Amino acid sequence: MKTRIAPYRCAGGLHPVYHKSLTAGAAVTALPLPSIFAISLAQHLGAPARPLVKKNETVGRGQPLAEPAGFISAWIHAPTSGKIKAIDEQWTATGRRATVITLESDGEDRWADGYPLPPLPADADRKQQIDRVAAAGIAGMGGAGFPTHVKLSPPPGKTIDTLIINGAECEPYLTADHRVMIEDADRLRQGIDRIRRLLGTCAVRIAIEDNKPDAIKAMEQALQSLDGDVELIVLPSAYPQGAEKQLIYSVTGREVPSGGLPMDVGALVENVGTAIAVTDALDSGWPLTERVMTATGSALTQPANLRVRIGTLFETIIEHCGGARIPPVKVICGGPMMGTALPSIAAGVCKTTSGLLLMPADAVHLFESTPCIGCGRCVMYCPMRLMPCTLSEAGEAEDDELLEAFRVLDCIECGSCAYVCPAHRPMVQHMKNSKARIALMRRKRETSRQRES
Amino acid sequence: MLPLIVPLAIITSTAVIGLTGLGCGLLLAMAARFLAVREDERIEALTECLPGINCGACGLAGCRDYARAIIEDDMPVNLCKPGGDDTLKALCGYLGIVAQAGVREVALVFCGGHNGVAKRQATYNGIADCVAAERIGGDGKACPFGCMGLGSCARVCPVNAIEITAQRLAIVHPELCIGCGACVKTCPRSLIAMVPESRTIHILCRSKDRGPVVRKYCEVGCIGCNRCVKAVDKKGITMDGALAVVDYAVPIEDVSVAETCPQSTIVVRDGRRTEGAS
């Protein structure tokens, strides 16, 4: 095990004010078991899960509430024991409406029959282990929510030679991964070891930004006992350093091709939270029913790092943190750069929810968007080396061919362009809108091609 | 005075270019005579009869395409919605046929939830376009089915018949609507539909939520109480889940059914073209 500075530097990137000191020193505390949970069935990337339970059914902790509806989908489990109050459409942490299961806790927090599942030893069958990861409902906990078992089973012909553990946490305000690396270093090491064994022989790179020296130290100590090709990579702090493709470049110098996946360059990126969820599933038999998140923002009375059950309502978390100190103007699920402004705080925590931000009026920039002045700042800062200015204008003009030619689908929606834009253009919304347009156009083209043939 | 000396090079080049031009001109003249495509003059005449706004309501790309389709593909002549009776008369007069006029239809926004009665749970600060807003989960209106009022429909309307009120609600002015249906295709929440202009009873709600949920966010949303369905004895109004829907194929004689609605979701509105409207 050795530590070294990242050998490469990804394109673009900026240095927002981090505000991490609000919670960086706060140890993770467990939120007392709430009485109501709202569990969204669209917590992961891909098809929303199909509910398995009915209204008024009694469930135990860990009992599957919904099954995956396709290959790219995930199981969803009961966060505690109790009774199903409702299954209906509600606003969720993604800012959209989705089917939500409302669970009323009975306060006993009793495991369902047969749970936790028996632990799987490290020498168990590989397929069995991956099935367990799938059955535990693990989806990327860094924010994207890509089902982990899909990542762990690359199609034949693709080999993964580098496992990158993402502890960069480049989003301002968030400190959940930071605290996990300090407090849960041993479990994290176990998780890294399990994932490494599942992938076969491969190099392990743990990437941490240099604004977290205590986490680097803790990880250095914990990883001493891990043999093989293990390196701790210290990244210079910049946003969006922790984005998957940027991280792969910073660590290995390999560039994921346009439209490709990390496995195309032999890399796999897992968030630290996901690695811990993997060890929980394999070594303890726990399905994914809780996660660590940061509740922060200068409008919150007592910012904290919390261990919460999936489905805990945001209003419960705000109440636990002493409520709002000053009236918040914007409540964001996730970080300030890539998070979603919530239309309602009656939504529940998802597997991908890394933070909850209460922003007061002085921290929120309510803008009046004006036409692009062509300054090119967004081009300079874009970590994907795109031209956001051209793309946003093409989006307004609904010029699908230009959008495709300028690779709008490669946009990672990091928000760097919107952050630096002097014309205050809602860049990320333009990109999201254009990407949806292009995806729709491609689907139409595909169906018409099928009809012709 | 300088003697006028014309070099040979100028004479030859002028001659070559001139003769080439003459030859090409002759070729073109011959081509125009022998290769000419004879266009049916009836198409030209029918195009003249049509309104010429190329709205696409007939299902073809423009007025000229429709005229060609009438002549070549025997399309019915009563498909031009903006033209109405006048155009139909002109087309029939030219072709010497008799045709039944189609029912004139106008667009209607099936939402009455303006800012005064429908709750907004958040402020939207983004692209002023309904389609863009819907892709990120709406514009903060608590009702996920209601009109966002960002004006995507108004921008595609070829005759500016749609008004976005100060209370952020789209309203179609039936006297201006030409029935082309462009707004119907644009609305991301599918709130606009074409209704026969003769119909007066409309239920302005498309919320699929149950009554208690609707009550929380809208004062004029349909709560599925069934009173209107009972009042008309299921003739003309039917229930679709928790939403009462007017069946425009069945006429409703009695306009007093609107008074049975506890939420004032049912409105009585005449869609006929008013006199003197431009």
XYZ file of C-alpha atoms in Angstrom:
731
model
C 0.000 0.000 0.000
C 1.375 3.349 -0.909
C 0.014 6.852 -1.157
C 0.616 9.121 -4.076
C -0.657 12.264 -5.727
C -3.023 11.767 -8.674
C -0.882 11.342 -11.791
C -3.350 13.066 -14.175
C -5.569 16.102 -14.058
C -9.012 16.090 -15.676
C -10.170 18.897 -17.962
C -12.006 21.962 -16.681
C -13.161 21.987 -13.105
C -13.690 24.807 -10.664
C -13.284 25.647 -7.019
C -16.600 26.443 -5.383
C -16.733 27.480 -1.740
C -16.912 24.140 0.042
C -18.724 24.946 3.331
C -17.685 21.502 4.561
C -16.593 22.747 7.978
C -20.264 22.869 9.030
C -20.281 19.091 9.476
C -16.774 17.788 8.711
C -16.011 17.305 12.410
C -19.400 15.920 13.395
C -19.422 12.182 14.079
C -22.166 10.168 12.416
C -25.157 9.741 14.718
C -28.098 7.454 14.179
C -31.444 9.131 13.678
C -34.035 7.773 16.156
C -36.440 5.426 14.409
C -39.180 7.570 12.865
C -42.807 6.483 12.818
C -43.524 7.051 9.127
C -41.485 6.062 6.076
C -42.086 6.976 2.438
C -40.243 4.495 0.259
C -40.038 5.456 -3.396
C -39.993 2.662 -5.958
C -37.818 4.714 -8.326
C -34.694 5.079 -6.189
C -32.248 3.647 -8.695
C -31.394 4.178 -12.328
C -33.513 2.085 -14.693
C -37.008 0.687 -14.410
C -38.951 1.470 -11.195
C -39.459 -1.593 -9.019
C -42.772 -3.493 -8.916
C -44.500 -3.553 -5.500
C -44.844 -6.978 -3.816
C -46.874 -5.919 -0.787
C -50.449 -4.760 -0.316
C -52.061 -2.097 1.791
C -52.448 -3.021 5.493
C -49.913 -5.849 5.178
C -47.536 -6.276 8.116
C -43.875 -6.421 7.181
C -40.620 -7.065 9.012
C -37.330 -5.236 8.548
C -35.513 -6.384 5.447
C -38.602 -7.894 3.841
C -38.676 -7.188 0.097
C -41.279 -4.509 -0.640
C -40.707 -4.389 -4.384
C -38.973 -6.514 -6.973
C -36.829 -5.354 -9.892
C -38.720 -4.760 -13.131
C -35.927 -5.576 -15.562
C -32.177 -6.194 -15.598
C -31.320 -2.593 -14.716
C -33.516 -2.256 -11.648
C -33.201 -3.108 -7.952
C -34.945 -4.764 -5.003
C -36.386 -2.505 -2.334
C -36.672 -3.657 1.287
C -38.625 -2.600 4.329
C -36.464 -0.244 6.454
C -38.172 -1.382 9.657
C -41.084 -3.515 10.822
C -44.577 -2.120 10.604
C -47.707 -1.856 8.532
C -48.129 -0.673 4.939
C -50.384 2.381 5.082
C -50.628 3.240 1.396
C -49.177 2.603 -2.036
C -49.741 5.635 -4.235
C -48.171 8.339 -6.399
C -46.282 10.977 -4.441
C -43.549 13.543 -4.880
C -40.165 11.940 -4.275
C -36.608 13.042 -3.576
C -35.932 13.136 -7.325
C -38.286 16.122 -7.674
C -40.742 14.033 -9.673
C -43.732 11.915 -8.814
C -43.369 8.151 -8.488
C -45.091 5.261 -6.781
C -44.346 5.447 -3.073
C -44.984 2.854 -0.358
C -45.916 4.469 2.945
C -44.888 2.357 5.934
C -45.951 2.992 9.530
C -43.411 1.717 12.016
C -44.584 -0.439 14.933
C -41.553 0.654 16.950
C -40.275 -2.910 17.419
C -37.782 -2.842 14.538
C -37.992 -6.621 14.245
C -36.313 -8.409 11.346
C -38.527 -10.328 8.936
C -38.456 -14.150 8.992
C -35.194 -15.428 7.574
C -33.485 -12.024 7.849
C -30.705 -11.081 8.196
C -29.615 -13.650 5.610
C -26.769 -16.051 6.465
C -23.343 -14.511 5.733
C -21.557 -15.627 2.601
C -17.879 -16.519 3.072
C -15.338 -14.891 0.766
C -14.726 -18.217 -1.001
C -18.418 -18.707 -1.866
C -19.457 -19.086 -5.480
C -19.026 -15.816 -7.410
C -22.500 -15.944 -8.951
C -24.022 -16.583 -5.546
C -22.274 -13.515 -4.164
C -23.379 -11.287 -7.028
C -26.928 -12.577 -6.634
C -26.723 -11.616 -2.990
C -25.595 -8.095 -3.894
C -28.578 -7.883 -6.246
C -30.940 -9.307 -3.632
C -29.733 -6.709 -1.129
C -30.949 -4.015 -3.528
C -27.630 -2.189 -3.688
C -27.557 0.742 -6.093
C -24.695 3.250 -6.460
C -24.860 5.377 -3.331
C -22.807 8.238 -4.688
C -25.862 9.692 -6.368
C -26.402 8.043 -9.742
C -28.026 4.911 -8.317
C -26.777 2.468 -10.933
C -27.556 -1.068 -9.694
C -24.271 -2.476 -8.340
C -24.785 -6.096 -9.394
C -24.958 -4.938 -13.026
C -21.600 -3.190 -12.645
C -20.098 -6.271 -10.998
C -21.096 -8.587 -13.847
C -19.367 -7.202 -16.954
C -20.412 -8.841 -20.225
C -18.003 -11.428 -21.682
C -15.059 -9.824 -23.435
C -14.809 -6.935 -20.972
C -12.265 -7.258 -18.194
C -11.943 -4.932 -15.253
C -8.376 -4.428 -14.103
C -8.789 -1.380 -11.866
C -11.248 -0.910 -9.039
C -11.524 2.743 -8.030
C -13.104 3.507 -4.680
C -14.604 6.979 -4.836
C -13.965 8.947 -1.687
C -13.437 12.241 -3.506
C -16.711 13.808 -2.348
C -16.160 16.930 -4.416
C -19.665 18.323 -3.870
C -19.664 21.317 -1.545
C -21.353 20.913 1.879
C -21.410 17.084 1.858
C -19.293 15.217 4.397
C -21.047 11.841 4.639
C -18.377 9.887 2.716
C -15.689 11.802 4.607
C -17.048 10.668 7.982
C -17.651 7.123 6.752
C -13.986 6.828 5.740
C -12.892 7.939 9.212
C -15.415 6.041 11.318
C -16.100 2.948 9.258
C -12.627 2.385 7.833
C -12.568 -1.297 8.788
C -15.886 -2.149 7.220
C -14.861 -0.152 4.193
C -11.688 -2.233 3.911
C -13.753 -5.412 4.079
C -16.070 -4.077 1.388
C -13.171 -3.174 -0.883
C -11.733 -6.643 -0.378
C -15.065 -8.312 -1.214
C -15.547 -6.292 -4.395
C -11.927 -6.935 -5.432
C -12.360 -10.682 -5.007
C -15.612 -10.615 -6.954
C -13.826 -8.974 -9.875
C -10.872 -11.365 -9.789
C -7.335 -10.027 -9.565
C -7.385 -6.303 -9.988
C -5.636 -3.190 -8.825
C -7.387 -1.092 -6.171
C -7.179 2.691 -6.119
C -8.792 4.644 -3.322
C -9.247 8.243 -4.440
C -9.646 10.974 -1.829
C -9.440 14.754 -2.268
C -6.688 16.545 -0.383
C -9.156 18.660 1.599
C -9.813 15.603 3.806
C -6.405 14.913 5.437
C -7.967 13.062 8.388
C -9.797 10.688 6.044
C -6.588 10.052 4.101
C -4.809 9.215 7.350
C -7.582 6.906 8.552
C -7.693 5.082 5.240
C -3.904 4.743 5.125
C -4.022 2.997 8.474
C -6.970 0.788 7.671
C -5.628 -0.314 4.302
C -2.192 -1.370 5.640
C -3.474 -4.917 6.065
C -4.756 -5.108 2.482
C -2.191 -6.891 0.329
C -1.803 -6.774 -3.435
C -1.778 -3.747 -5.738
C -3.475 -1.160 -3.539
C -2.807 2.555 -3.786
C -4.305 5.563 -2.115
C -4.562 8.395 -4.626
C -4.689 11.931 -3.278
C -6.539 14.228 -5.658
C -6.138 17.984 -5.706
C -9.512 19.419 -4.676
C -11.595 20.539 -7.622
C -15.159 20.127 -8.745
C -16.239 17.702 -10.403
C -13.253 15.557 -9.545
C -15.424 12.799 -8.094
C -17.500 12.314 -11.238
C -16.975 8.807 -12.576
C -15.268 9.621 -15.876
C -13.141 12.422 -14.413
C -12.024 10.174 -11.573
C -10.995 7.384 -13.948
C -8.899 9.859 -15.930
C -7.291 11.413 -12.853
C -6.348 8.018 -11.464
C -5.464 5.952 -14.535
C -5.089 8.405 -17.410
C -7.645 6.439 -19.412
C -10.452 8.283 -21.092
C -13.887 6.660 -21.278
C -14.983 6.895 -24.930
C -17.981 9.023 -25.854
C -21.125 7.049 -25.122
C -19.069 4.316 -23.439
C -18.982 2.878 -19.938
C -16.079 2.730 -17.456
C -15.776 -1.000 -18.160
C -14.750 -0.090 -21.726
C -11.437 1.111 -20.296
C -11.218 -1.668 -17.719
C -12.249 0.442 -14.745
C -14.983 0.168 -12.149
C -15.859 3.012 -9.791
C -17.672 2.373 -6.532
C -18.591 4.925 -3.906
C -17.379 4.291 -0.345
C -20.990 3.947 0.829
C -21.626 1.287 -1.794
C -18.539 -0.659 -0.702
C -19.864 -0.713 2.851
C -23.298 -1.813 1.625
C -21.595 -4.689 -0.203
C -19.851 -5.934 2.931
C -23.101 -5.552 4.888
C -24.879 -7.710 2.337
C -22.200 -10.408 2.085
C -20.695 -10.538 5.587
C -23.767 -9.639 7.635
C -26.630 -10.551 5.286
C -28.295 -7.134 5.619
C -30.271 -5.747 2.724
C -29.674 -2.071 2.012
C -32.047 -0.297 4.378
C -29.952 2.543 5.721
C -27.297 5.005 4.628
C -25.202 7.852 5.943
C -26.114 11.333 4.786
C -25.334 14.934 5.641
C -28.060 17.306 6.785
C -26.608 20.777 6.469
C -26.949 24.296 5.098
C -26.703 27.582 6.949
C -30.475 27.679 7.480
C -30.389 24.473 9.557
C -30.058 24.873 13.338
C -27.862 21.842 13.996
C -26.110 20.475 10.879
C -25.186 16.811 11.301
C -24.026 13.618 9.656
C -26.767 11.085 10.166
C -27.292 7.370 9.732
C -30.859 7.198 8.455
C -33.157 4.442 7.293
C -34.202 4.568 3.641
C -37.600 6.219 3.438
C -37.147 8.556 6.416
C -39.033 11.749 5.631
C -36.985 14.909 5.070
C -39.269 16.772 7.447
C -38.348 14.270 10.189
C -34.652 14.902 9.551
C -35.110 18.677 9.652
C -37.058 18.343 12.895
C -34.313 16.146 14.393
C -31.718 18.763 13.477
C -33.580 21.413 15.433
C -35.608 22.772 12.557
C -34.766 25.777 10.444
C -32.752 28.541 12.099
C -33.863 31.064 9.513
C -36.534 30.388 6.892
C -34.996 28.334 4.083
C -35.622 29.521 0.543
C -34.453 26.358 -1.156
C -34.306 22.762 0.085
C -31.981 20.564 -1.935
C -31.720 16.804 -1.939
C -28.056 15.965 -2.617
C -25.285 18.497 -3.036
C -25.724 22.115 -4.176
C -24.171 21.474 -7.595
C -25.921 18.308 -8.766
C -28.731 17.947 -6.246
C -32.427 18.451 -6.921
C -34.390 21.330 -5.459
C -37.273 19.671 -3.678
C -40.850 20.773 -4.368
C -41.970 19.120 -1.115
C -40.180 18.036 2.083
C -42.733 15.269 2.645
C -40.568 12.976 0.490
C -38.431 10.140 1.824
C -34.677 9.499 1.758
C -33.555 7.388 -1.214
C -30.610 5.018 -1.571
C -28.900 7.799 -3.523
C -29.602 10.675 -1.114
C -26.219 11.887 0.092
C -27.363 15.123 1.608
C -30.149 17.468 2.562
C -29.462 21.178 2.256
C -31.447 24.047 3.688
C -30.380 27.228 1.950
C -31.390 30.635 3.325
C -32.166 33.599 1.074
C -28.598 34.946 1.054
C -27.144 31.631 -0.191
C -29.633 31.222 -3.015
C -29.205 32.953 -6.297
C -32.577 33.530 -7.899
C -31.653 34.489 -11.411
C -33.149 36.165 -14.397
C -31.742 34.343 -17.403
C -30.507 36.433 -20.337
C -29.225 35.468 -23.809
C -25.757 33.931 -24.153
C -23.090 36.595 -24.529
C -20.621 34.163 -26.076
C -17.886 34.642 -23.464
C -16.893 30.966 -23.572
C -16.395 30.573 -19.840
C -18.534 27.433 -19.814
C -16.315 25.932 -22.521
C -13.261 26.610 -20.384
C -14.735 24.960 -17.287
C -16.569 22.005 -18.869
C -14.950 18.802 -17.547
C -16.259 16.865 -20.565
C -14.729 19.378 -23.011
C -18.121 20.190 -24.505
C -19.415 23.577 -25.637
C -22.326 24.216 -23.267
C -23.009 27.651 -24.792
C -23.638 26.203 -28.244
C -25.566 23.302 -26.784
C -27.892 25.511 -24.755
C -28.641 27.676 -27.778
C -29.183 24.613 -29.969
C -31.509 23.329 -27.257
C -33.534 26.522 -27.356
C -33.694 26.330 -31.145
C -34.606 22.626 -30.914
C -31.842 21.847 -33.402
C -31.532 18.112 -32.800
C -28.816 17.529 -35.379
C -26.522 20.152 -33.885
C -27.202 18.821 -30.395
C -26.197 15.337 -31.469
C -23.144 16.502 -33.400
C -21.940 18.505 -30.379
C -22.442 15.452 -28.147
C -25.041 16.685 -25.713
C -25.434 13.076 -24.539
C -21.904 13.186 -23.094
C -22.913 15.913 -20.644
C -22.640 14.690 -17.044
C -24.903 17.482 -15.713
C -22.283 18.606 -13.184
C -23.482 22.193 -13.324
C -20.042 23.792 -13.755
C -21.287 25.749 -16.780
C -24.310 27.091 -14.939
C -22.068 28.009 -11.992
C -19.774 30.209 -14.072
C -22.313 31.585 -16.595
C -22.435 35.405 -16.349
C -25.762 35.406 -18.221
C -27.272 33.113 -15.550
C -28.525 30.644 -18.109
C -30.165 27.506 -16.686
C -27.562 25.338 -18.439
C -28.217 22.049 -16.667
C -31.919 22.228 -17.384
C -31.104 22.940 -21.038
C -28.863 19.873 -21.119
C -31.404 17.640 -19.370
C -34.112 18.853 -21.698
C -31.969 18.354 -24.807
C -30.799 14.908 -23.699
C -34.405 13.836 -23.232
C -35.241 15.230 -26.692
C -32.380 13.343 -28.323
C -33.227 10.119 -26.499
C -36.833 10.474 -27.684
C -35.696 11.168 -31.246
C -33.425 8.109 -31.239
C -36.214 5.914 -29.939
C -38.511 7.178 -32.709
C -35.800 6.593 -35.314
C -35.272 3.082 -33.982
C -38.971 2.182 -34.120
C -39.348 3.553 -37.637
C -36.293 1.563 -38.707
C -37.782 -1.591 -37.209
C -41.061 -0.922 -38.979
C -39.253 -0.548 -42.296
C -37.243 -3.725 -42.004
C -6.224 60.398 -78.683
C -5.123 56.827 -78.322
C -5.794 54.558 -81.274
C -8.415 51.921 -80.421
C -6.500 48.697 -80.513
C -8.456 45.610 -79.529
C -6.167 42.655 -78.876
C -7.070 39.341 -80.444
C -7.309 37.649 -77.033
C -10.311 39.791 -76.067
C -12.113 39.054 -79.293
C -11.621 35.304 -79.027
C -12.592 35.087 -75.376
C -15.715 37.198 -75.898
C -16.657 35.027 -78.828
C -16.096 31.746 -76.952
C -18.068 32.832 -73.862
C -20.789 34.373 -75.998
C -21.233 31.307 -78.171
C -21.180 28.942 -75.177
C -23.853 31.049 -73.501
C -25.950 31.057 -76.614
C -25.642 27.250 -76.927
C -26.623 26.682 -73.321
C -29.537 29.054 -73.660
C -30.807 27.132 -76.665
C -30.476 23.853 -74.751
C -32.423 25.289 -71.810
C -35.112 26.605 -74.102
C -35.480 23.181 -75.681
C -35.508 21.460 -72.299
C -38.205 23.833 -71.071
C -40.298 22.945 -74.090
C -39.847 19.185 -74.317
C -39.116 18.125 -70.727
C -41.706 20.333 -69.009
C -43.771 18.688 -66.241
C -47.347 19.691 -66.705
C -48.898 20.614 -63.340
C -52.596 20.132 -62.989
C -54.005 23.640 -63.037
C -56.763 22.518 -60.681
C -54.162 22.127 -57.917
C -53.195 25.754 -58.354
C -56.833 26.820 -58.263
C -57.629 24.736 -55.169
C -54.563 26.095 -53.358
C -55.999 29.548 -54.003
C -59.245 28.491 -52.300
C -57.464 27.266 -49.153
C -56.476 29.666 -46.346
C -52.748 29.313 -47.022
C -51.551 29.200 -43.414
C -50.021 25.728 -43.729
C -51.212 24.679 -40.260
C -51.234 20.949 -40.936
C -54.640 20.290 -39.385
C -55.734 18.281 -42.455
C -52.866 15.872 -41.816
C -50.703 17.086 -44.702
C -47.677 19.330 -44.679
C -49.394 22.404 -46.084
C -52.238 23.844 -48.126
C -50.682 22.985 -51.499
C -50.115 19.374 -50.445
C -53.744 19.153 -49.392
C -54.887 20.576 -52.745
C -52.758 18.004 -54.559
C -54.120 15.222 -52.337
C -57.702 16.265 -53.151
C -57.003 15.971 -56.884
C -54.628 13.026 -56.969
C -55.535 10.877 -53.955
C -59.259 11.716 -53.719
C -58.943 13.103 -50.198
C -62.217 14.407 -48.742
C -62.642 18.156 -49.238
C -63.955 18.903 -45.753
C -60.700 18.442 -43.843
C -59.630 22.078 -43.746
C -60.526 23.153 -40.231
C -59.328 26.769 -40.266
C -61.174 27.487 -43.519
C -64.510 26.282 -42.251
C -67.649 26.771 -44.322
C -66.250 29.433 -46.650
C -63.375 27.285 -47.849
C -65.595 24.243 -48.210
C -68.024 26.262 -50.341
C -65.204 27.525 -52.537
C -63.701 24.051 -52.977
C -67.084 22.468 -53.760
C -67.934 25.298 -56.120
C -64.746 24.807 -58.095
C -64.969 21.000 -58.214
C -68.738 21.009 -58.778
C -69.455 18.595 -55.970
C -71.520 18.639 -52.800
C -69.879 17.802 -49.457
C -71.007 17.683 -45.871
C -69.177 20.111 -43.625
C -67.247 18.468 -40.794
C -68.064 19.424 -37.230
C -66.034 22.497 -36.364
C -63.808 21.742 -33.412
C -61.942 24.123 -31.165
C -59.163 23.488 -28.673
C -59.944 23.518 -24.974
C -57.535 23.507 -22.004
C -58.834 20.969 -19.500
C -57.605 22.763 -16.413
C -59.186 25.567 -14.449
C -56.526 25.729 -11.756
C -55.125 29.241 -11.969
C -52.851 30.562 -9.245
C -55.792 31.853 -7.237
C -57.301 28.421 -6.693
C -54.536 25.860 -7.311
C -51.678 25.544 -4.837
C -48.086 26.061 -5.838
C -45.745 24.207 -3.504
C -42.528 25.671 -4.898
C -41.260 28.508 -7.051
C -39.884 27.589 -10.452
C -36.763 29.368 -11.607
C -35.809 27.812 -14.917
C -36.520 27.673 -18.634
C -39.872 29.319 -19.345
C -41.234 26.367 -21.300
C -43.736 23.715 -20.214
C -41.952 20.845 -21.981
C -38.598 21.690 -20.356
C -40.239 22.116 -16.948
C -42.130 18.835 -17.180
C -38.890 16.965 -17.883
C -37.492 17.966 -14.495
C -40.698 17.299 -12.603
C -42.897 20.320 -13.200
C -42.914 23.970 -12.261
C -43.801 23.740 -8.595
C -47.554 23.414 -9.098
C -48.764 20.948 -6.484
C -51.122 19.303 -8.981
C -49.010 17.087 -11.254
C -51.711 17.088 -13.933
C -52.531 20.799 -14.076
C -51.622 23.596 -16.467
C -48.172 25.033 -15.747
C -48.899 28.192 -17.683
C -45.419 28.576 -19.174
C -46.931 29.010 -22.612
C -45.599 26.216 -24.833
C -49.061 25.950 -26.400
C -49.357 29.696 -26.921
C -46.029 29.757 -28.769
C -47.028 27.079 -31.283
C -50.473 28.558 -31.981
C -50.366 29.969 -35.527
C -53.119 32.503 -34.847
C -52.322 33.554 -31.254
C -55.599 32.193 -29.981
C -54.123 31.050 -26.669
C -53.702 33.480 -23.836
C -51.622 32.863 -20.713
C -53.447 34.755 -18.009
C -51.747 36.755 -15.282
C -52.710 33.880 -12.984
C -50.593 31.442 -15.043
C -53.306 29.500 -16.825
C -53.615 28.866 -20.563
C -56.979 29.783 -22.077
C -57.999 29.123 -25.682
C -60.174 31.821 -27.207
C -62.638 29.715 -29.196
C -63.592 32.603 -31.497
C -59.976 32.828 -32.672
C -59.135 29.099 -32.696
C -58.841 27.625 -36.179
C -58.808 24.058 -34.875
C -55.425 23.067 -36.273
C -54.521 21.025 -33.185
C -50.893 22.181 -32.898
C -51.346 22.946 -29.184
C -52.832 19.495 -28.533
C -49.593 17.875 -29.675
C -47.406 20.304 -27.728
C -48.865 20.196 -24.212
C -46.584 17.898 -22.161
C -49.395 17.120 -19.743
C -51.905 16.363 -22.522
C -54.318 18.932 -21.141
C -55.586 20.270 -24.451
C -58.113 18.457 -26.597
C -60.334 19.343 -29.536
C -64.018 19.623 -28.681
C -66.981 20.316 -30.983
C -67.735 24.026 -30.893
C -71.428 23.413 -30.331
C -70.814 21.838 -26.949
C -71.240 24.013 -23.879
C -70.664 21.741 -20.870
C -67.014 21.078 -20.028
C -65.277 19.479 -17.047
C -62.023 21.379 -16.688
C -59.862 18.859 -14.861
C -57.573 15.994 -15.790
C -56.345 15.008 -12.327
C -56.251 11.270 -11.790
C -55.714 11.694 -8.046
C -58.364 10.713 -5.535
C -60.746 13.355 -4.142
C -59.043 14.013 -0.773
C -55.677 14.453 -2.544
C -57.157 16.828 -5.139
C -58.847 18.885 -2.426
C -55.463 19.547 -0.846
C -54.041 21.257 -3.899
C -56.889 22.634 -5.987
C -60.186 24.341 -5.237
C -61.625 23.638 -8.674
C -60.323 20.107 -9.288
C -62.636 17.145 -9.873
C -62.953 15.121 -6.662
C -64.860 12.266 -8.282
C -68.035 12.782 -6.212
C -70.208 11.344 -8.970
C -72.945 14.007 -8.616
C -72.770 15.179 -12.217
C -72.833 11.605 -13.511
C -76.004 10.961 -11.517
C -77.559 14.247 -12.645
C -77.245 13.324 -16.315
C -77.990 9.641 -15.634
C -74.637 8.596 -17.152
C -75.641 10.124 -20.486
C -72.822 12.364 -21.608
C -70.687 12.273 -18.444
C -68.893 9.140 -17.300
C -66.363 8.313 -14.597
C -62.771 7.468 -15.470
C -61.418 6.324 -12.119
C -61.824 9.331 -9.834
C -62.346 11.776 -12.681
C -65.609 12.753 -14.358
C -65.216 13.039 -18.122
C -67.578 14.584 -20.660
C -68.325 12.233 -23.537
C -68.475 14.646 -26.459
C -70.235 12.089 -28.659
C -73.363 12.310 -26.506
C -75.043 15.722 -26.308
C -76.065 17.077 -22.912
C -79.293 19.066 -23.123
C -79.552 20.393 -19.602
C -76.878 22.965 -18.695
C -78.031 22.987 -15.048
C -75.765 19.969 -14.446
C -72.977 22.486 -13.892
C -74.673 23.580 -10.678
C -74.399 20.091 -9.187
C -70.601 20.312 -9.071
C -69.434 21.181 -5.534
C -65.994 22.219 -6.823
C -67.211 24.349 -9.770
C -65.109 22.131 -12.029
C -67.924 22.026 -14.586
C -68.198 25.178 -16.633
C -70.715 26.309 -19.235
C -68.831 27.866 -22.086
C -69.930 28.486 -25.652
C -67.333 27.590 -28.230
C -69.095 29.218 -31.201
C -67.389 31.788 -33.296
C -68.731 35.140 -32.144
C -69.907 37.736 -34.641
C -67.383 40.310 -35.637
C -64.416 38.438 -34.227
C -61.414 38.570 -36.454
